[in-house]
Tab-separated table of C-alpha atoms in Angstrom:
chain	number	residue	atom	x	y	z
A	11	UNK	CA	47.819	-22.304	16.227
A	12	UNK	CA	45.932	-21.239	13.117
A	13	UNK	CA	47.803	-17.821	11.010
A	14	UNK	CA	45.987	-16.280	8.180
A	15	UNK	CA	47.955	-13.843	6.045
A	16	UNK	CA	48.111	-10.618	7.750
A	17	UNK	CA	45.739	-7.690	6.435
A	18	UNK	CA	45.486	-4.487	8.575
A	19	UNK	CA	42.982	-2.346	9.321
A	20	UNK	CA	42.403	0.674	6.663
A	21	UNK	CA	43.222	3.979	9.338
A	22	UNK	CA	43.536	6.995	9.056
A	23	UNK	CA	46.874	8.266	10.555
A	24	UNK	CA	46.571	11.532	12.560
A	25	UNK	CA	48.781	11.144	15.135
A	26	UNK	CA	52.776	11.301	16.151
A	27	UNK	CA	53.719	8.977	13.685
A	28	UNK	CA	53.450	7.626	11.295
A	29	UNK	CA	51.754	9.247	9.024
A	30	UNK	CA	48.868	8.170	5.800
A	31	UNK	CA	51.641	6.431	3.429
A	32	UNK	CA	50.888	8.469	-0.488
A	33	UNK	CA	49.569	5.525	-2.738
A	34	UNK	CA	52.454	6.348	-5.326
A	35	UNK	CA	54.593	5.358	-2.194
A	36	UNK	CA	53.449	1.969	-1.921
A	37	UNK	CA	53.082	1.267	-4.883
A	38	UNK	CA	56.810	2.295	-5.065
A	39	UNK	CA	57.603	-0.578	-2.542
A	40	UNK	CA	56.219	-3.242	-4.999
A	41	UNK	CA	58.624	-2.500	-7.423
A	42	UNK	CA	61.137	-5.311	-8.361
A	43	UNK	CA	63.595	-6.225	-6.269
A	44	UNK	CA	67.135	-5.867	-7.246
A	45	UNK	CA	70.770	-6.398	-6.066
A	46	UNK	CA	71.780	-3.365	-3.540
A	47	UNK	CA	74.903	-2.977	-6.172
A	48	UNK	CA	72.830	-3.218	-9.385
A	49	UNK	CA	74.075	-0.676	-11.267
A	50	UNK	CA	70.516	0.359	-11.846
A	51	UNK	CA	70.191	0.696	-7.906
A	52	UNK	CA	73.723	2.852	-8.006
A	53	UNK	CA	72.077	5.391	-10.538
A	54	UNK	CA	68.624	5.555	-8.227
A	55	UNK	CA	71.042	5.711	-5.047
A	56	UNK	CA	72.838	9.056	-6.456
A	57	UNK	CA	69.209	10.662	-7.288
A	58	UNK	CA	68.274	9.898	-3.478
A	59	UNK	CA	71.151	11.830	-2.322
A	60	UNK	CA	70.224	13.842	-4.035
A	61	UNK	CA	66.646	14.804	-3.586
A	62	UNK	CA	67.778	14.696	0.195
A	63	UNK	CA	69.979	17.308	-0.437
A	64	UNK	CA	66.707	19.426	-2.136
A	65	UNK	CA	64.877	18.431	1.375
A	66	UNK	CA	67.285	19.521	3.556
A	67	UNK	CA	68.564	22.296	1.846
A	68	UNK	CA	72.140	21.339	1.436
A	69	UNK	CA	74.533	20.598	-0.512
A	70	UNK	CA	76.796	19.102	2.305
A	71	UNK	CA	78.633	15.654	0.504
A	72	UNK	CA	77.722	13.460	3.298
A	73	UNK	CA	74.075	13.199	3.002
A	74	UNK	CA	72.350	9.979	2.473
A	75	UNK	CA	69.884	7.831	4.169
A	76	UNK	CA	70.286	5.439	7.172
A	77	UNK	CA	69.093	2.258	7.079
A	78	UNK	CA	66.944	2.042	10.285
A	79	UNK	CA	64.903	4.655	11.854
A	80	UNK	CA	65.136	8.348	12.737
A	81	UNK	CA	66.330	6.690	16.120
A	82	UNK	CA	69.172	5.634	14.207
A	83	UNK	CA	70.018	8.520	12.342
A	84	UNK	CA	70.226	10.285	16.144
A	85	UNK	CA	72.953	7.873	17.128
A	86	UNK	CA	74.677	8.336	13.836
A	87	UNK	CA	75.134	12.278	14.430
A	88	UNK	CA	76.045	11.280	18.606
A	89	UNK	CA	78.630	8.164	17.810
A	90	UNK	CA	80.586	10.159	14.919
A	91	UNK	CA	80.820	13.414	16.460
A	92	UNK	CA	81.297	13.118	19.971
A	93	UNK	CA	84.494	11.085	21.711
A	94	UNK	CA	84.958	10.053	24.952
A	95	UNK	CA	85.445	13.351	27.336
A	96	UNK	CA	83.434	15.794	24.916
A	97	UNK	CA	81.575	17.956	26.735
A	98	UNK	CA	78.394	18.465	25.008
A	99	UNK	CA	75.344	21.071	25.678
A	100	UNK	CA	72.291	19.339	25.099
A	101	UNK	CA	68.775	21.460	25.382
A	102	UNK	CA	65.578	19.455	26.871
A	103	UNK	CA	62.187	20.344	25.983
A	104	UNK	CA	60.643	17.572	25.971
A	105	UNK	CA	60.945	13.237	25.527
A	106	UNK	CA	63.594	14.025	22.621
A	107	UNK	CA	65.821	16.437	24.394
A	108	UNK	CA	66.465	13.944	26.867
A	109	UNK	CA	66.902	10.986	24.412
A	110	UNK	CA	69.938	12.901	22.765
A	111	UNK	CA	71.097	13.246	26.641
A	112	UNK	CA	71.385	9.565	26.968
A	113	UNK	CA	73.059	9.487	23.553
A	114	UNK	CA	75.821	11.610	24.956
A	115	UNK	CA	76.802	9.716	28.025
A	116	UNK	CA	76.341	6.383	26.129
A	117	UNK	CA	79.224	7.836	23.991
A	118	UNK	CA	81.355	8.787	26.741
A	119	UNK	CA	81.068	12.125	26.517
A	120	UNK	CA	79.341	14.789	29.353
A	121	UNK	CA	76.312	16.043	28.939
A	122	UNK	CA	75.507	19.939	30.085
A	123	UNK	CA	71.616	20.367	29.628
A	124	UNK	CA	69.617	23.651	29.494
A	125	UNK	CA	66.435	22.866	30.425
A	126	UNK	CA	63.553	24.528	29.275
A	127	UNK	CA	59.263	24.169	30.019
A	128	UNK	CA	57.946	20.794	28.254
A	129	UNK	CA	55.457	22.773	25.684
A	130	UNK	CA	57.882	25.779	24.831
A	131	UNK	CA	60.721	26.196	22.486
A	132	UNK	CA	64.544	26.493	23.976
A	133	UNK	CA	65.415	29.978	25.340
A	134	UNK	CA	68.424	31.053	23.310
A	135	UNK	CA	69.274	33.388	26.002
A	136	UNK	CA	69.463	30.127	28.549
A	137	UNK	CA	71.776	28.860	25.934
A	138	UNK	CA	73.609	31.327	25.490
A	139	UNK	CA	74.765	31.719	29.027
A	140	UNK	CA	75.328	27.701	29.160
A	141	UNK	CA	77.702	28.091	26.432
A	142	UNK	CA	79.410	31.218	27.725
A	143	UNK	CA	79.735	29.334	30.954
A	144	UNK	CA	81.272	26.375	28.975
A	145	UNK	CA	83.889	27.707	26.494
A	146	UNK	CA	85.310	23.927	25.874
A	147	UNK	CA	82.189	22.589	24.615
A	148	UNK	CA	82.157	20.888	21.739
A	149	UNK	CA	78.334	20.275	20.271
A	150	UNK	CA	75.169	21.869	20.761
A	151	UNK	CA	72.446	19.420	20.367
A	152	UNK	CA	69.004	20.382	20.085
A	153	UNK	CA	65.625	19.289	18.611
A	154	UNK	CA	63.886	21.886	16.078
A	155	UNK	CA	60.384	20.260	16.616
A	156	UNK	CA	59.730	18.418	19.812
A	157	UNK	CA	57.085	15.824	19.052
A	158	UNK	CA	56.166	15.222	22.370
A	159	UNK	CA	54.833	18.446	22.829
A	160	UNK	CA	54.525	20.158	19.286
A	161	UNK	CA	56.908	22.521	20.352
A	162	UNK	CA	59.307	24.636	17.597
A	163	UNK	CA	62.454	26.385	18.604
A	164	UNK	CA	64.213	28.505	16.667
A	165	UNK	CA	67.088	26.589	15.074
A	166	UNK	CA	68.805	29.466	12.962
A	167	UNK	CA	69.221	30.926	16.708
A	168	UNK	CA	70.241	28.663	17.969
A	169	UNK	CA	73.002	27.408	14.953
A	170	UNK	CA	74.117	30.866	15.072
A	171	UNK	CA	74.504	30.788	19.037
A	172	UNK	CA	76.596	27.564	18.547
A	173	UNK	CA	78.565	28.766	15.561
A	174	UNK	CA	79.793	32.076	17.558
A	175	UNK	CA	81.049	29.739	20.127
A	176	UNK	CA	82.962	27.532	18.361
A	177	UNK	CA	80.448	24.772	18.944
A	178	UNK	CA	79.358	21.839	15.952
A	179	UNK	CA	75.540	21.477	16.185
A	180	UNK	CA	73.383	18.121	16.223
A	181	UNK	CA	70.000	19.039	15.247
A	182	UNK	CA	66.574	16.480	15.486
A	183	UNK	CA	64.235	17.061	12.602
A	184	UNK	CA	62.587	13.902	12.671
A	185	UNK	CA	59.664	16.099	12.819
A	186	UNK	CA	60.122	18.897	10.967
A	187	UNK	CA	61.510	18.039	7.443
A	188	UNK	CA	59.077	18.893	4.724
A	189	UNK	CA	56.138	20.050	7.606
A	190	UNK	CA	58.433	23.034	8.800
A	191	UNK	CA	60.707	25.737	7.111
A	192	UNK	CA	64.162	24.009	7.602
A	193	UNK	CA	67.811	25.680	5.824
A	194	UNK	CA	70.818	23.287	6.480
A	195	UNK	CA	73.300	25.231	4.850
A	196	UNK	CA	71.625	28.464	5.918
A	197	UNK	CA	71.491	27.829	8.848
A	198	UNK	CA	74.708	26.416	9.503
A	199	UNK	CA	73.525	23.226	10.728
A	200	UNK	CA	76.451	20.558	11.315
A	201	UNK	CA	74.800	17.499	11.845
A	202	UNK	CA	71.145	16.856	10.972
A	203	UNK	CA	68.576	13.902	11.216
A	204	UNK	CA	65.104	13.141	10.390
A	205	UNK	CA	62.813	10.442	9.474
A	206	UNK	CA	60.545	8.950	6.591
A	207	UNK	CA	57.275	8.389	8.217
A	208	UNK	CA	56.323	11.555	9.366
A	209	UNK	CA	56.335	14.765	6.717
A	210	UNK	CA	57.533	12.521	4.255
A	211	UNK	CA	55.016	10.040	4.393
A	212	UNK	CA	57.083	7.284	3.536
A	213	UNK	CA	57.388	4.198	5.413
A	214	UNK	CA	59.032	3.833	8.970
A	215	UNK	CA	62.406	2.511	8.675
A	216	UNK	CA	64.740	4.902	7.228
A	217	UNK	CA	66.826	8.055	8.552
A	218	UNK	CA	67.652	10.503	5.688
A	219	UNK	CA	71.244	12.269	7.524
A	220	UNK	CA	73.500	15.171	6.846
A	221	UNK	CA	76.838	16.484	7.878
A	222	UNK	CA	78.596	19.453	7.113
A	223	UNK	CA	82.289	19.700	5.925
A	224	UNK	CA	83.045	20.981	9.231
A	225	UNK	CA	81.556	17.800	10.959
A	226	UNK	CA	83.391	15.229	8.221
A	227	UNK	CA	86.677	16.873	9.388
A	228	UNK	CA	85.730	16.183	13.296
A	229	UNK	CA	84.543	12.657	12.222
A	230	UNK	CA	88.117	12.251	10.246
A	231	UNK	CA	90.200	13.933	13.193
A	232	UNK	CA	88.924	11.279	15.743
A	233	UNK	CA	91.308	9.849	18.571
A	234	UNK	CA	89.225	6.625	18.672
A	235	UNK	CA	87.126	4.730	16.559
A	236	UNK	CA	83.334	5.855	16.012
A	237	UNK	CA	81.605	3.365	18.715
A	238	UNK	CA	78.932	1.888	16.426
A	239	UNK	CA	80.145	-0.078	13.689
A	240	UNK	CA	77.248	0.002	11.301
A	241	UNK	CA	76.814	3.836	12.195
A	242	UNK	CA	80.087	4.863	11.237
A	243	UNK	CA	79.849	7.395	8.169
A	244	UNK	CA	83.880	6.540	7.737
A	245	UNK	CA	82.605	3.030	6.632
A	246	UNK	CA	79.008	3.767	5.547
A	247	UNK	CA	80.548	6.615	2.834
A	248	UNK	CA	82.410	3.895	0.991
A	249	UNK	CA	78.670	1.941	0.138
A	250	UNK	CA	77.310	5.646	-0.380
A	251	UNK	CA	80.187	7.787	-1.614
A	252	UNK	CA	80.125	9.598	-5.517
A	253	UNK	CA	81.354	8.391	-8.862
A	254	UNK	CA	79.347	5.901	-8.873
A	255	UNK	CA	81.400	3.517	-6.912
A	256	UNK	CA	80.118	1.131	-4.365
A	257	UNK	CA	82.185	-0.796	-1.424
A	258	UNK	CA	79.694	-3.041	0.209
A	259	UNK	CA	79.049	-2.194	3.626
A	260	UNK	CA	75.260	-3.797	4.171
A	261	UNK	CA	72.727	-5.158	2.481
A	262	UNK	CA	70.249	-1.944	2.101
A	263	UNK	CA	66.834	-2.238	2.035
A	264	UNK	CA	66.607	-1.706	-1.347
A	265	UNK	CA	62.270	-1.562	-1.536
A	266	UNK	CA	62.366	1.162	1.204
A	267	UNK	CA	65.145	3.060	-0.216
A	268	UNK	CA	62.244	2.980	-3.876
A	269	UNK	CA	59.727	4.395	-1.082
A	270	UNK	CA	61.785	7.332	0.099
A	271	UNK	CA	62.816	8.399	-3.287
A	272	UNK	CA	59.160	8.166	-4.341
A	273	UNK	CA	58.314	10.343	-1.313
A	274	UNK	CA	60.974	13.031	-1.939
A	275	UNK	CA	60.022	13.014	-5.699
A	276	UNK	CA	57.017	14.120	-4.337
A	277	UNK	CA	57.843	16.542	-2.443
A	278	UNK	CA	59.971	17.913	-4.917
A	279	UNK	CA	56.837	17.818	-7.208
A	280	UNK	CA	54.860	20.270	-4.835
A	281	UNK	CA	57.767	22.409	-3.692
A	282	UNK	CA	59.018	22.921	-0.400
A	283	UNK	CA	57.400	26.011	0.279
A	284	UNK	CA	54.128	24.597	-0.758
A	285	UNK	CA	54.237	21.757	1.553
A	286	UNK	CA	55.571	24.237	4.475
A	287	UNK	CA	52.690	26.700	3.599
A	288	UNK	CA	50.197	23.560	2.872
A	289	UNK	CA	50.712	22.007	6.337
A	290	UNK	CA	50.063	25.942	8.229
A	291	UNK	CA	46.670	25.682	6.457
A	292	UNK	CA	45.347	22.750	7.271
A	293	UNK	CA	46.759	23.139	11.498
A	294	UNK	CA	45.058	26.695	11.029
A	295	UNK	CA	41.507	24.621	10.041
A	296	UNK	CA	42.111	22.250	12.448
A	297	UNK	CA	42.686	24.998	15.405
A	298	UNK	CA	40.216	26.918	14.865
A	299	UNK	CA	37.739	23.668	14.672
A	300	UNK	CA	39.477	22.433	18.185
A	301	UNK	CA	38.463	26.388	19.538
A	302	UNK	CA	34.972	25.799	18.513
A	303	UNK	CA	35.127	22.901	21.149
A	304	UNK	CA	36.320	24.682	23.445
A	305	UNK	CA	39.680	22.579	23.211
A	306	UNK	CA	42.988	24.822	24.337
A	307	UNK	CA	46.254	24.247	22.425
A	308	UNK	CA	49.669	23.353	24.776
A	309	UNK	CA	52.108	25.372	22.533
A	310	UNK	CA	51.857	29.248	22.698
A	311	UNK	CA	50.660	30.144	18.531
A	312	UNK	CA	54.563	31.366	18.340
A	313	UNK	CA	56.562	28.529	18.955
A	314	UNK	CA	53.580	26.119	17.615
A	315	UNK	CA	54.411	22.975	14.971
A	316	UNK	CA	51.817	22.862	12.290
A	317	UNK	CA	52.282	19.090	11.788
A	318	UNK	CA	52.181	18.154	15.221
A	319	UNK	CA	49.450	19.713	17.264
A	320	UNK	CA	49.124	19.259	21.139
A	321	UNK	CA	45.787	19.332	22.574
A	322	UNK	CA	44.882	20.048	26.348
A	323	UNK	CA	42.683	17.437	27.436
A	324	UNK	CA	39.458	18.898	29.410
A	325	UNK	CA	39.120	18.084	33.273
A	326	UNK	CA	36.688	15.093	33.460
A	327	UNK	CA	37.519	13.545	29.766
A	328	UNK	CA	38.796	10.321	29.760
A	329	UNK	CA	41.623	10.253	27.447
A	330	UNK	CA	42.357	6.439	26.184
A	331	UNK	CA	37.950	6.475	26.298
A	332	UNK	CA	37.809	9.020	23.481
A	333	UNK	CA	41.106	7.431	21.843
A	334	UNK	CA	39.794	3.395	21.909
A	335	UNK	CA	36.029	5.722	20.289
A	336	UNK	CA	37.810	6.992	17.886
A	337	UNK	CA	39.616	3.798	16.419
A	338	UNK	CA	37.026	1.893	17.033
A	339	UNK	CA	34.618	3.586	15.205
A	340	UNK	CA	36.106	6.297	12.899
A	341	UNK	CA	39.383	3.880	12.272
A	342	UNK	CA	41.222	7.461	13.233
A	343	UNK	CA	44.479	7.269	15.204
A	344	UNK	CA	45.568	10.403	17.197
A	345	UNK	CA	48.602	9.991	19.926
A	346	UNK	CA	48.185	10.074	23.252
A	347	UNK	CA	50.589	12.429	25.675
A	348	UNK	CA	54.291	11.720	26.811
A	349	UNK	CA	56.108	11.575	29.454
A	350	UNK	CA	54.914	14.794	31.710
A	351	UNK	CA	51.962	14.808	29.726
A	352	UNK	CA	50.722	11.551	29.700
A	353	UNK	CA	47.120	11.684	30.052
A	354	UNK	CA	47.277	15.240	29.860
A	355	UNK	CA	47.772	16.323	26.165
A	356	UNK	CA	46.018	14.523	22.702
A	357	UNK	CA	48.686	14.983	20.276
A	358	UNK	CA	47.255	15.309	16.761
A	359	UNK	CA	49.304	15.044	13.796
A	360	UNK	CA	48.794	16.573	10.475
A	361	UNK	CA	51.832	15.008	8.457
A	362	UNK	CA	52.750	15.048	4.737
A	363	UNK	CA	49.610	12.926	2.692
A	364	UNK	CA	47.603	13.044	6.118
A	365	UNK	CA	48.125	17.364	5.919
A	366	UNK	CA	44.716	17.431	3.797
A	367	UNK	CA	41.118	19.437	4.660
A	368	UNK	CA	38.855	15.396	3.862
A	369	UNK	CA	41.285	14.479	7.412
A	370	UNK	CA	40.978	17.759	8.822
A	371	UNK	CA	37.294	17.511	9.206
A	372	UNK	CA	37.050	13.485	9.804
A	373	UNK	CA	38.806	14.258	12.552
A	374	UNK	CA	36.830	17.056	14.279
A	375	UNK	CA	33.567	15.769	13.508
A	376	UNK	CA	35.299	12.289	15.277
A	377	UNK	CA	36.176	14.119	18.148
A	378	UNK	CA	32.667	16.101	18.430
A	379	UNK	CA	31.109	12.373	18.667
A	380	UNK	CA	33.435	11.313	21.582
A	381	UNK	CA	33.501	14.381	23.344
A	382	UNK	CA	29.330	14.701	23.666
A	383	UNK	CA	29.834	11.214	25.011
A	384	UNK	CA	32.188	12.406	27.613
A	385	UNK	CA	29.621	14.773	28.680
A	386	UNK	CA	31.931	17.825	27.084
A	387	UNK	CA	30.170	20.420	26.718
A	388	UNK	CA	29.975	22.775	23.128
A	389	UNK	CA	27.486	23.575	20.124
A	390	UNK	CA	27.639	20.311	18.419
A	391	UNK	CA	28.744	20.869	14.237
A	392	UNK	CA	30.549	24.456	15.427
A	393	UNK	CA	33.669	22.621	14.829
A	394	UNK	CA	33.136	21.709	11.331
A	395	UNK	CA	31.783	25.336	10.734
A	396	UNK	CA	35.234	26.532	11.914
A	397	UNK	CA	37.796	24.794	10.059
A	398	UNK	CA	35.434	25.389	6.771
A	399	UNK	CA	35.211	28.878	7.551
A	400	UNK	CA	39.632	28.790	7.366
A	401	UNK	CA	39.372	27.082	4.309
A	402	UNK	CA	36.975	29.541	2.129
């Protein structure tokens, strides 16, 4: 067997993650490598809290970054917070929903869904009665932006549903953080996880986390010990704990955690309300170039994510056809559909660095091409005309 060195295709990233990595972000990774307790690394460490604390609106104590995927971060807020026997309400919308489910019972607690329709947000009122029909529960778990189906749901609802009933909340904003408007503190979200590759647009690998005081004293009130040993924010809090003290715990991955503090820098430098408001402008081009196609959106324009757009696929299109066309020969990724809506749905992501009008229309005039070839049928370049027209 012959290996060469490894050298990737240049793509453009447009769909479910991740996103287009910012060139100040890699060049962040090639940065020197130093000791995980460099004192150096300490000082950078406290900044990354943080500018975490800036992203998610918080000022909660316990926030830091896990080191492994948003994935990761969801177990962190399942293992710490729920023992065995907790009854836990857990609302499914879509692929994610149904992930924290599993979470639940792998913990040993007992999962109470709410189900709602895969391409809407939760229905508060559904919750509601599930939570007046289970005064002992302990957590509401939800996800604020459902990237299977680029669905939002309305999380200060929802927080203040939970909150009334004497219920901590687990929230999934994986999705949303930076692409969305998202208020930890007010909000009154408990527990709260996201990831770097998507509105970030960091690198995939790390799971910025926060928990309120509210959820420290559940997670220092535990029976039993927290299930996942690398997970547990008892032991992870002495590696990432104030006063610049450090009680080794792991080995971080010190040129990531340079990438996510580049990335939050960043979106410091724009503002959070200018990335919210700069990501609604560029899925308002991109909609109204999709219209011109004739292409219908899954989510109602209410409940809609900006960052992650879901596109019905017309009758007679061959979905992994136009995909394959479009990597092939524009070097543009979009995502294909999930679960119910596998082969149903394009999913089309417009995500931190890749949130930009050059992508915008690469990708319509892309998906013009492999339409026409499908035998779609539309005014060719009316697309284009669209999205500009949103623009000026």
């Amino acid at each position: 067997m012959t290996i060469a060195p490894f050298h990737p295709p240049k793509r453009t990233l447009m769909g479910p993650g991740p996103s287009d990595v910012h060139p100040r972000i890699t060049e962040a990774l090639a940065r020197p490598t130093i000791g995980h307790l460099d004192p150096e690394f300490i000082r950078m460490m406290d900044e990354l809290k943080s500018l975490i604390q800036y992203a998610f609106k918080t000022s909660n104590r316990l926030t830091l970054p896990i080191s492994a995927p948003g994935s990761a971060g969801m177990e962190a807020c399942f293992a710490n917070l729920v023992e065995e026997g907790d009854k836990v309400i857990v609302c499914i919308n879509g692929v994610f929903g149904g992930r924290m489910k599993e979470n639940v019972i792998r913990m040993g607690g007992t999962a109470i869904t709410v189900d709602s329709d895969w391409g809407r947000a939760v229905d508060p009122k559904a919750v509601e009665e599930t939570l007046n029909a289970h005064p002992d529960a302990k957590v509401l778990a939800f996800v604020h932006a459902e990237t299977s189906t680029g669905a939002r749901s309305d999380a200060k609802t929802l927080c203040q549903l939970a909150r009334k009933h004497n219920c901590l909340t687990i929230v999934d904003t994986v999705t949303s953080l930076a692409g969305s408007e998202l208020e930890v503190d007010g909000w009154g979200v408990d527990a709260v996880y996201s990831g770097s590759q998507k509105c970030l647009s960091c690198v995939p690998g790390l799971s910025p986390v926060s928990f309120s005081e509210a959820a420290v004293e559940k997670i220092q009130a535990r029976k039993t010990p927290v299930r996942s040993w690398f997970l547990d924010m008892n032991l992870v809090m002495g590696y990432w704990g104030g006063d610049g003290k450090r009680a080794y715990h792991h080995t971080a991955p010190v040129n990531q955690l340079y990438a996510l503090h580049e990335a939050l820098y960043l979106l410091q430098e724009e503002g959070l309300d200018n990335s919210w408001q700069r990501h609604q402008r560029h899925h308002q081009a991109l909609v109204a170039g999709l219209a011109a196609m004739g292409l219908e959106m899954l989510v109602p324009e209410e409940e809609r994510l900006a960052q992650l757009n879901a596109v019905v696929i017309p009758e007679g299109v061959d979905d992994l056809a136009v995909r394959q066309q479009l990597l092939a020969e524009y070097n543009l990724e979009i995502g294909a559909g999930l679960g119910a809506f596998a082969d149903k749905v394009w999913r089309i992501g417009l995500m931190g660095y890749a949130a930009n009008q050059t992508n915008v229309l690469h990708c319509l005039s892309a998906l013009e091409s492999a339409l026409l070839r499908q035998g779609h049928r539309f005014t060719p370049g009316e697309a284009v005309k669209a999205a500009i027209s949103v623009y000026q």
